[in-house]
Coordinates of C-alpha atoms and ligand atoms in Angstrom, one line a residue:
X15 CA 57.8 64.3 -105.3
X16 CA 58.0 61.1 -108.0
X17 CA 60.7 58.4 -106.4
X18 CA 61.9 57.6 -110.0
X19 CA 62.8 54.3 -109.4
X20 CA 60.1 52.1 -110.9
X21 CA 58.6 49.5 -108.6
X22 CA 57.6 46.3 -110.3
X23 CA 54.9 45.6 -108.0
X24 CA 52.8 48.1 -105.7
X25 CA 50.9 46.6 -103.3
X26 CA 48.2 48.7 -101.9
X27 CA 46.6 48.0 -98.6
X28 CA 48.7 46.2 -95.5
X29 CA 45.6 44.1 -94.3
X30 CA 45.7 40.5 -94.1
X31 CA 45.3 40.3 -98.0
X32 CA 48.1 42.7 -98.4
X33 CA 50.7 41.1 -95.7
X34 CA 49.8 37.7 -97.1
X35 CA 50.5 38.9 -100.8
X36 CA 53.7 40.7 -99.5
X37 CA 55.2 37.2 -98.0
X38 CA 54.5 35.7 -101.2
X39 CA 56.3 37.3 -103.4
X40 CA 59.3 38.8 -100.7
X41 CA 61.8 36.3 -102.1
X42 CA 60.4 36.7 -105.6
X43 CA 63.0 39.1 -106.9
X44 CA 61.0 41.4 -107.7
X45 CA 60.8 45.0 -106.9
X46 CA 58.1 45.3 -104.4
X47 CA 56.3 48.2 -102.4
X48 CA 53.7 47.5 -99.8
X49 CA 51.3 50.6 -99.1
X50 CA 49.3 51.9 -96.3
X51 CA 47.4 55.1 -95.4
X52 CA 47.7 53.8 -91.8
X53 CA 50.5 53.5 -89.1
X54 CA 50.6 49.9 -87.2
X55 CA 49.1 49.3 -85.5
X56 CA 45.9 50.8 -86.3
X57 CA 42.2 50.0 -85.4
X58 CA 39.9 48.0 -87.6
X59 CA 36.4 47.5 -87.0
X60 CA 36.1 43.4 -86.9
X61 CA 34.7 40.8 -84.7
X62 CA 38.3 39.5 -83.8
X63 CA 37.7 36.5 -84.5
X64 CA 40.3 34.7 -86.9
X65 CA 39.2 31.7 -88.7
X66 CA 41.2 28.5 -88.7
X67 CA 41.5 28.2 -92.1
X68 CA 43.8 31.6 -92.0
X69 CA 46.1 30.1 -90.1
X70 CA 46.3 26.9 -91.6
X71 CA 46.6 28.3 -94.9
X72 CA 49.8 30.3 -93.2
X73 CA 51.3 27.9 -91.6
X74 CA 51.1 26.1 -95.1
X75 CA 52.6 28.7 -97.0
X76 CA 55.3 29.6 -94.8
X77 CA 57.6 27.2 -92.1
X78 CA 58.3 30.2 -90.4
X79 CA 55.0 30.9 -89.6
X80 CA 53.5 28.1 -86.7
X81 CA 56.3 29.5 -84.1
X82 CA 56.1 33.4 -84.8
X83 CA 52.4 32.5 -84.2
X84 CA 53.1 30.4 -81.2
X85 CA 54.8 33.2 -79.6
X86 CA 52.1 35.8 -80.4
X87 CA 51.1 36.7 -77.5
X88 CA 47.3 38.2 -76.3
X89 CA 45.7 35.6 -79.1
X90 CA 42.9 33.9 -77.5
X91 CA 42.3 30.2 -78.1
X92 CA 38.8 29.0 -78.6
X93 CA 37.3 25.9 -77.9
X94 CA 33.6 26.0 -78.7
X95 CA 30.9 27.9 -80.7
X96 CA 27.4 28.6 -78.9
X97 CA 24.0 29.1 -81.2
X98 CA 21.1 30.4 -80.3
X99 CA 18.3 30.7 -82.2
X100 CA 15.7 32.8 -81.0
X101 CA 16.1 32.7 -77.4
X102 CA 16.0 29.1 -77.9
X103 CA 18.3 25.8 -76.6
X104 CA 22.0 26.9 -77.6
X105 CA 23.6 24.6 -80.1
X106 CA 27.3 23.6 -79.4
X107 CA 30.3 23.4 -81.6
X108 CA 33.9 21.9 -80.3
X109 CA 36.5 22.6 -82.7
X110 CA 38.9 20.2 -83.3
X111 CA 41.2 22.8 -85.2
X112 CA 42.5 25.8 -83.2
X113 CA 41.1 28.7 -83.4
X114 CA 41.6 32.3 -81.8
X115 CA 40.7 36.0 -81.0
X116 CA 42.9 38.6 -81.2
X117 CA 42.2 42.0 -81.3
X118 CA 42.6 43.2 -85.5
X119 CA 45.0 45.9 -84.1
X120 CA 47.4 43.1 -82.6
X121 CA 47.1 40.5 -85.5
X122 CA 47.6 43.1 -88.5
X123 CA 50.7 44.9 -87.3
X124 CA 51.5 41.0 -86.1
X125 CA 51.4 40.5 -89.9
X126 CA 53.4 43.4 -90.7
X127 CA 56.2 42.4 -88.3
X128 CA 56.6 39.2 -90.7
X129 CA 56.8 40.9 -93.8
X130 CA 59.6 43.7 -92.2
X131 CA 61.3 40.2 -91.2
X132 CA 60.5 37.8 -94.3
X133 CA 59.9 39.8 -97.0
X134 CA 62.4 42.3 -99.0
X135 CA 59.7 44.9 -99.4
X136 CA 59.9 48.5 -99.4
X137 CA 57.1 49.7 -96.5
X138 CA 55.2 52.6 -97.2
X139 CA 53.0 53.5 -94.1
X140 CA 51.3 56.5 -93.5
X141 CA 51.0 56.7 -97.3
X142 CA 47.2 57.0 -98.3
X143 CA 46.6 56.8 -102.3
X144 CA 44.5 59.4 -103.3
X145 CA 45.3 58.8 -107.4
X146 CA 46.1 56.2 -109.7
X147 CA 46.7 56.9 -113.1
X148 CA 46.6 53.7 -115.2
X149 CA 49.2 53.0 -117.6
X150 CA 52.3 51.2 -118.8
X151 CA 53.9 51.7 -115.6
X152 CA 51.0 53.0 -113.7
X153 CA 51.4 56.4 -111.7
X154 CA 50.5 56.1 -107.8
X155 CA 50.0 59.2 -106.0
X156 CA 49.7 60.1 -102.5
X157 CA 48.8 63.9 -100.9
X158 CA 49.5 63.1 -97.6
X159 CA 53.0 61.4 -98.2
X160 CA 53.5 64.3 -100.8
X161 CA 55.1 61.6 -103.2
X162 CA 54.4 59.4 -105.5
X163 CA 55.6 56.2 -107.2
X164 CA 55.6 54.1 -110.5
X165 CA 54.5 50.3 -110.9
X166 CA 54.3 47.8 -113.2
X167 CA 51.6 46.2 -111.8
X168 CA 49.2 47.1 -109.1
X169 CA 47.9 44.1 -106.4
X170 CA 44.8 45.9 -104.6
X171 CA 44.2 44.9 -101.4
X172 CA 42.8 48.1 -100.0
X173 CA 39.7 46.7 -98.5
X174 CA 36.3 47.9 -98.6
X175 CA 36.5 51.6 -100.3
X176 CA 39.4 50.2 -102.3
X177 CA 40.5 52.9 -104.8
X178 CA 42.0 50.5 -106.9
X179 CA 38.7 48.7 -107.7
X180 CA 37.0 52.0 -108.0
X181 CA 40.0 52.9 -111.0
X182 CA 40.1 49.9 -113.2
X183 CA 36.7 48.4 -112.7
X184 CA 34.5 51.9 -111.4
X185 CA 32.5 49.8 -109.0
X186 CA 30.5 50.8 -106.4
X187 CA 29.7 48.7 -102.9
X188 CA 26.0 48.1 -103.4
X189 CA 23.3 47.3 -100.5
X190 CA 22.8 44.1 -102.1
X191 CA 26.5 43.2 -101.7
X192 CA 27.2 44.5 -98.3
X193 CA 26.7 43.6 -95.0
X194 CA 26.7 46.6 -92.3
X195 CA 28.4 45.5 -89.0
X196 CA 29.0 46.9 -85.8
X197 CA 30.8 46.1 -82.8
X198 CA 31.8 47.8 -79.1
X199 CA 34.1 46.0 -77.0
X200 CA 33.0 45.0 -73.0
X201 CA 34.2 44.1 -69.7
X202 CA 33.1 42.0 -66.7
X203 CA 30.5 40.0 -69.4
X204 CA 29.3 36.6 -67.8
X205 CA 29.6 33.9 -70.4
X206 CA 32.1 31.6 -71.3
X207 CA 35.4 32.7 -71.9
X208 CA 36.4 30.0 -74.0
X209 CA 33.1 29.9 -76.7
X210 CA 32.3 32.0 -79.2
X211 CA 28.7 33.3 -78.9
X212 CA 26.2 33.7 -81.9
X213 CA 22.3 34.9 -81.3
X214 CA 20.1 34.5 -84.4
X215 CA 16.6 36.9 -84.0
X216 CA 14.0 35.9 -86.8
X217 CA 13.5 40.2 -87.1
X218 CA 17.0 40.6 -88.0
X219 CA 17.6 38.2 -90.6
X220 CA 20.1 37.8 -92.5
X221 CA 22.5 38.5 -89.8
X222 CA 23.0 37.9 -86.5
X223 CA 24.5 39.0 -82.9
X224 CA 27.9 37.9 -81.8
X225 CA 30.1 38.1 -78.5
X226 CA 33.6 37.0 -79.0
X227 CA 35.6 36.7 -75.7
X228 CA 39.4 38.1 -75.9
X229 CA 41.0 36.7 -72.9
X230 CA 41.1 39.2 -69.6
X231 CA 37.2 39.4 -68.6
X232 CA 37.3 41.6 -72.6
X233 CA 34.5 40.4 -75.2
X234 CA 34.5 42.2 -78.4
X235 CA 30.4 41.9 -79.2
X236 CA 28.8 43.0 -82.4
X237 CA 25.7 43.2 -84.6
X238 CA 25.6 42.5 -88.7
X239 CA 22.8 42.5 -91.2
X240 CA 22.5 42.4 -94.8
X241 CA 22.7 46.4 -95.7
X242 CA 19.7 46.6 -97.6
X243 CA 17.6 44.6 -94.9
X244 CA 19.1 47.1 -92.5
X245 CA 17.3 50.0 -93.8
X246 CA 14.2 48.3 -93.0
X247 CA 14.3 48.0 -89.8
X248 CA 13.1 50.8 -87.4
X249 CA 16.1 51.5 -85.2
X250 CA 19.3 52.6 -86.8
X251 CA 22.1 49.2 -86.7
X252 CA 24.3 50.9 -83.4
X253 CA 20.7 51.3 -81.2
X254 CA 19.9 47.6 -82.4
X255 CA 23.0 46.5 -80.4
X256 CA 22.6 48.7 -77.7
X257 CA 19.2 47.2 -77.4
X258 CA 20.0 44.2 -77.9
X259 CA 22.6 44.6 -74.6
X260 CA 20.2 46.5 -72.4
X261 CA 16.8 44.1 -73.0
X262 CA 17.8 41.2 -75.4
X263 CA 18.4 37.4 -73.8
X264 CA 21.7 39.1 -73.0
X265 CA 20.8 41.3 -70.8
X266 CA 21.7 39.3 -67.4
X267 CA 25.0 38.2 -69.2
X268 CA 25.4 42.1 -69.7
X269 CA 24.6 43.4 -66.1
X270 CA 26.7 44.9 -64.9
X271 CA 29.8 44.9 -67.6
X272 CA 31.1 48.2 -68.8
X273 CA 31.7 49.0 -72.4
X274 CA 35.1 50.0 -73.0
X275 CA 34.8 51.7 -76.7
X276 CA 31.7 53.2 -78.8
X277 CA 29.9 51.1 -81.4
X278 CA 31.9 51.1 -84.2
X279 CA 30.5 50.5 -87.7
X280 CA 32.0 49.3 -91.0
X281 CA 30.7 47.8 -94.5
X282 CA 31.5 44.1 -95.3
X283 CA 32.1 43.4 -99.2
X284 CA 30.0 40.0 -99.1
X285 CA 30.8 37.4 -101.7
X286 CA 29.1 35.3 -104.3
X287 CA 27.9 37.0 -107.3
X288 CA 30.2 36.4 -110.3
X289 CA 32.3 39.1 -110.8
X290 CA 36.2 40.1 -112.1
X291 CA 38.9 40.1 -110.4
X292 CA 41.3 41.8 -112.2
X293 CA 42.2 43.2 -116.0
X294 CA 45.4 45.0 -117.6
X295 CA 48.5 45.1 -114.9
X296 CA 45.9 45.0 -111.8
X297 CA 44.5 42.0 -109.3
X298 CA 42.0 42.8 -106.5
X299 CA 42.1 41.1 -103.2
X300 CA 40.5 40.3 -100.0
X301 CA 37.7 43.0 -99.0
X302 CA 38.7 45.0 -102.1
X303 CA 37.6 42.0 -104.5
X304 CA 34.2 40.8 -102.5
X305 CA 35.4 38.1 -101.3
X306 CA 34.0 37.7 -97.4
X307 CA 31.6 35.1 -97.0
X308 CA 27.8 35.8 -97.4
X309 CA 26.6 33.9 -94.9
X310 CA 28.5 34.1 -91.7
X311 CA 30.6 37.6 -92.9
X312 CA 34.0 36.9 -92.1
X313 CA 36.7 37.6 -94.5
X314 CA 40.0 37.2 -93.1
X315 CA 40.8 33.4 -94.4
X316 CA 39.4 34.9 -97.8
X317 CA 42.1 37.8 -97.8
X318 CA 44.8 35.9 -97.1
X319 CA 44.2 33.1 -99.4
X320 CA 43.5 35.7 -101.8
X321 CA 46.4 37.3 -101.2
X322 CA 48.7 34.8 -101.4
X323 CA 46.5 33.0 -105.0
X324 CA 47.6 37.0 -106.4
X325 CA 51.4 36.2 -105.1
X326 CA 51.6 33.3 -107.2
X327 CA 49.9 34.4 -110.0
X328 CA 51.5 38.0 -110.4
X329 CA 55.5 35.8 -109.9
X330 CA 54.1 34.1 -112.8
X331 CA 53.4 37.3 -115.0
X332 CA 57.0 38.6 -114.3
X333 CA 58.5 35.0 -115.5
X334 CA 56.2 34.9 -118.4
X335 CA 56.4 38.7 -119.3
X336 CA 52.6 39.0 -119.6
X337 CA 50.8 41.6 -117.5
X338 CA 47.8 41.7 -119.7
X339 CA 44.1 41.2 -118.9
X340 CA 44.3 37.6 -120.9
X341 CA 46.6 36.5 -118.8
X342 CA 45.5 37.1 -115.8
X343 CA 42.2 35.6 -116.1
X344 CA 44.5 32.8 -114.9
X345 CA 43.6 34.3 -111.4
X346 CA 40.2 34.6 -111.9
X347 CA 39.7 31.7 -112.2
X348 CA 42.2 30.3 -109.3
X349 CA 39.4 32.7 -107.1
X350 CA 36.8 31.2 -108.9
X351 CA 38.1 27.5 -107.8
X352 CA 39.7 28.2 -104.7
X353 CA 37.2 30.7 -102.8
X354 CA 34.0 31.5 -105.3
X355 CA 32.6 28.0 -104.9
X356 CA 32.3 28.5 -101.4
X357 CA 31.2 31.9 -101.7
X358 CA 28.2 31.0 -104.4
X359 CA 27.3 28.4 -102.0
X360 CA 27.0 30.0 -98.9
X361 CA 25.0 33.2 -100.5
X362 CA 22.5 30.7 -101.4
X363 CA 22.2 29.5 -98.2
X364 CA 22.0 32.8 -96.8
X365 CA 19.0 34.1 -99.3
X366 CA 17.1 30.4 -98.3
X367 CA 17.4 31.2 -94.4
X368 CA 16.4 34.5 -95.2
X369 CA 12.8 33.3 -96.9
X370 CA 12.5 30.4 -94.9
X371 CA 13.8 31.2 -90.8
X372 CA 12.5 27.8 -89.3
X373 CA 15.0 26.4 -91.6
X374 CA 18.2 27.7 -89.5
X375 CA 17.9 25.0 -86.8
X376 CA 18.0 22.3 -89.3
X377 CA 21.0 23.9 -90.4
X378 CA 22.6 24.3 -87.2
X379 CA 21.7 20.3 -86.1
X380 CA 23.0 18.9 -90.0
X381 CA 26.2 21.4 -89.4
X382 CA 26.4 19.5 -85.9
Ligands
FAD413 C1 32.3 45.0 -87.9 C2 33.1 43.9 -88.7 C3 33.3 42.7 -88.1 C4 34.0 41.7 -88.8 N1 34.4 40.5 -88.1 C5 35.1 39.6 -88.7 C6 35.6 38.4 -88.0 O1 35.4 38.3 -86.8 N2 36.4 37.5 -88.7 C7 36.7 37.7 -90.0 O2 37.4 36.8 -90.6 N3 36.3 38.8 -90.7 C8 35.5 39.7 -90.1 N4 35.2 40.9 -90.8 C9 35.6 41.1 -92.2 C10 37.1 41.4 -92.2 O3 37.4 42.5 -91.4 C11 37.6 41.7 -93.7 O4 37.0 40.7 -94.5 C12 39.1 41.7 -93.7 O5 39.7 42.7 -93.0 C13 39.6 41.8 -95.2 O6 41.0 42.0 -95.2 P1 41.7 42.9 -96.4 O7 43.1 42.8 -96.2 O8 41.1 42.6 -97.7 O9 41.2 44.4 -96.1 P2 41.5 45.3 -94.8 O10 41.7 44.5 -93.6 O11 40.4 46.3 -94.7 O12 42.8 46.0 -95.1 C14 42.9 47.0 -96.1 C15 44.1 47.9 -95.8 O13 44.2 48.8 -96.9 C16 44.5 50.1 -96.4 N5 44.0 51.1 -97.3 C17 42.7 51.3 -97.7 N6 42.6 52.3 -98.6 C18 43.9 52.7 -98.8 C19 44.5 53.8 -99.6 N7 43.7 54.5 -100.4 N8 45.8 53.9 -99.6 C20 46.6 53.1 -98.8 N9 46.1 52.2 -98.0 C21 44.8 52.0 -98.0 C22 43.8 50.2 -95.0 O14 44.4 51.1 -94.1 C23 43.9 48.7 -94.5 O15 45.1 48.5 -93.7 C24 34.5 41.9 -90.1 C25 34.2 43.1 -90.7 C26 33.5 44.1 -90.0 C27 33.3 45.5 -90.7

């Protein structure tokens, strides 16, 4: 059934790049839906692990934000990062900044909450686009919800397998591009409960091990490596981690814990190659635009940064009356300033460590 009213702005995806968007334009004025397949909460395969910068950046953006956060509750404050580099001495990070783990589930229907109580947004959950047909205003279709909608303009912020990238700009993930992660979460595992845990193994490089403690005796612990170095090595990326549990330098810390979900795998959209960000009535976001970092994977602070860069921009079209690709080059290049320098940097960092292991320890101590 077509809901003939005509949305200005439809924003696909309710992740951190979508919620973050959604804030930013709720007191715009504008006519604005927020989409998503899922219902909130829902699972998302992450490390749980938030970086400051997210935060910040909200807290920024929005005075509301640094007491709705305060009284989150089951957020885990961090106050170190361990590395270890082949079984070696661990290298210690404090953090002056705050920073916290908090189960994806939790901190996305945590966003949510703000934009049902910030933003005036029409929330479509439950509603998974299956079709978008391009035009002037763009047709949005969904099987599931047996409706569809019309926009003006689209903001994609459907993640990984986003369908509006795969519309406007027919793009593939590639192995090159990707990292493939997985991650299981434990009980009763004995490390700190305050520090953040990375292992670094010279046969799995680019990537590396994590366990992330949660609060209440949970660690969420996980596994990533580039994709296309994945498929070289012998085991398949789930038995690496169990592996890694049951004989790595773990394996004490491990004795004895008891995992409390399966392995859970996901693609992560790495960063760094120049690419487009967006073209006639369209922006991509977060995941959905390649935007997580190449070097340590996380992609959070880049979705909601993003997120919030498309806000601004896509305000400005509606006061300028200018949806066209031209235009908004304008937020290619605020990506290109505000999160692709970063991005360009840290993928060649990752392709040196790659070439060159013994080089990861300098790292780490100049980091330190
Ligand atoms: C195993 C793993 C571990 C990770 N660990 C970390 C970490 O610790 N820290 C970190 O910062 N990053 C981590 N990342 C990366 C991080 O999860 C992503 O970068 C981040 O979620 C991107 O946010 P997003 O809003 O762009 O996309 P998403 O969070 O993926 O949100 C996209 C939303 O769009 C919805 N959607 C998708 N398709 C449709 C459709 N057709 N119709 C309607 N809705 C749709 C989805 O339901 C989803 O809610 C990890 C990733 C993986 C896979």
């Amino acid at each position: 059934m077509l809901d003939t009213n005509i949305y200005d702005i439809a924003i696909i995806g309710a992740g951190p790049a979508g919620c973050a968007a959604a804030l930013g334009l709720g007191k715009s004025g504008l006519k604005v839906a927020l989409i998503d397949k899922d219902r909130f909460p829902r699972e998302k395969a992450c490390g749980d692990a938030i970086p400051g910068p997210a935060i910040s950046t909200l807290e920024k953006a929005f005075p509301f934000f640094q007491d709705e956060f305060f009284n989150l509750k089951k957020k885990h404050r961090i106050r170190s990062s361990s590395i270890i580099l082949n079984n070696g001495r661990p290298i210690d990070y404090y953090w002056k900044l705050p920073a916290y783990n908090i189960k994806r589930s939790l901190f996305d229907a945590f966003l949510l909450k703000l934009v049902r109580k910030y933003a005036s947004v029409d929330i479509l959950t439950e509603w998974a686009v299956n079709e978008i047909n391009p035009g002037t205003p763009h047709l949005i279709k969904s099987k599931n919800a047996g409706k569809s909608i019309k926009a003006k303009f689209i903001i994609g912020c459907d993640g990984v397998n986003s369908i509006t990238a795969k519309v406007f700009q027919q793009t593939a993930n590639s192995k090159q591009q990707t990292v493939f992660a997985v991650r299981a979460y434990y009980k009763g595992v004995k490390l700190d409960p305050d520090t953040n845990f990375f292992y670094i193994l010279k046969k799995y490089l680019p990537g590396y091990f994590w366990a992330f403690p949660l609060g209440n005796d949970v660690f969420n612990v996980g596994f990533g490596m580039k994709t296309d170095r994945a498929g070289k090595v012998p085991l398949k990326m789930k038995e690496v981690l169990s592996e890694f549990i049951r004989s790595g330098q773990v394996k004490d810390a491990f004795a004895g814990s008891q995992q409390l979900s399966e392995n859970s795998g996901a693609i992560i959209p790495i960063g760094g190659k120049h690419g487009s960000y967006s073209g006639d009535g369209y922006l991509l976001t977060g995941d959905a635009a390649h935007l997580a970092d190449p070097l340590q994977g996380h992609g959070i602070d880049k979705a909601i940064v993003s997120g919030l860069l498309a806000a601004r921009h896509t305000a400005n079209c509606f006061k300028e009356d200018d949806l066209s690709a031209d235009f908004n080059a304008n937020y290619d290049l605020s990506i290109k300033i505000g999160i692709g320098r970063e991005l360009r940097k840290n993928r060649r960092k990752q392709l040196m460590l790659a070439m060159f292991p013994f080089l990861l320890r300098i790292y780490a101590m100049l980091r330190k």
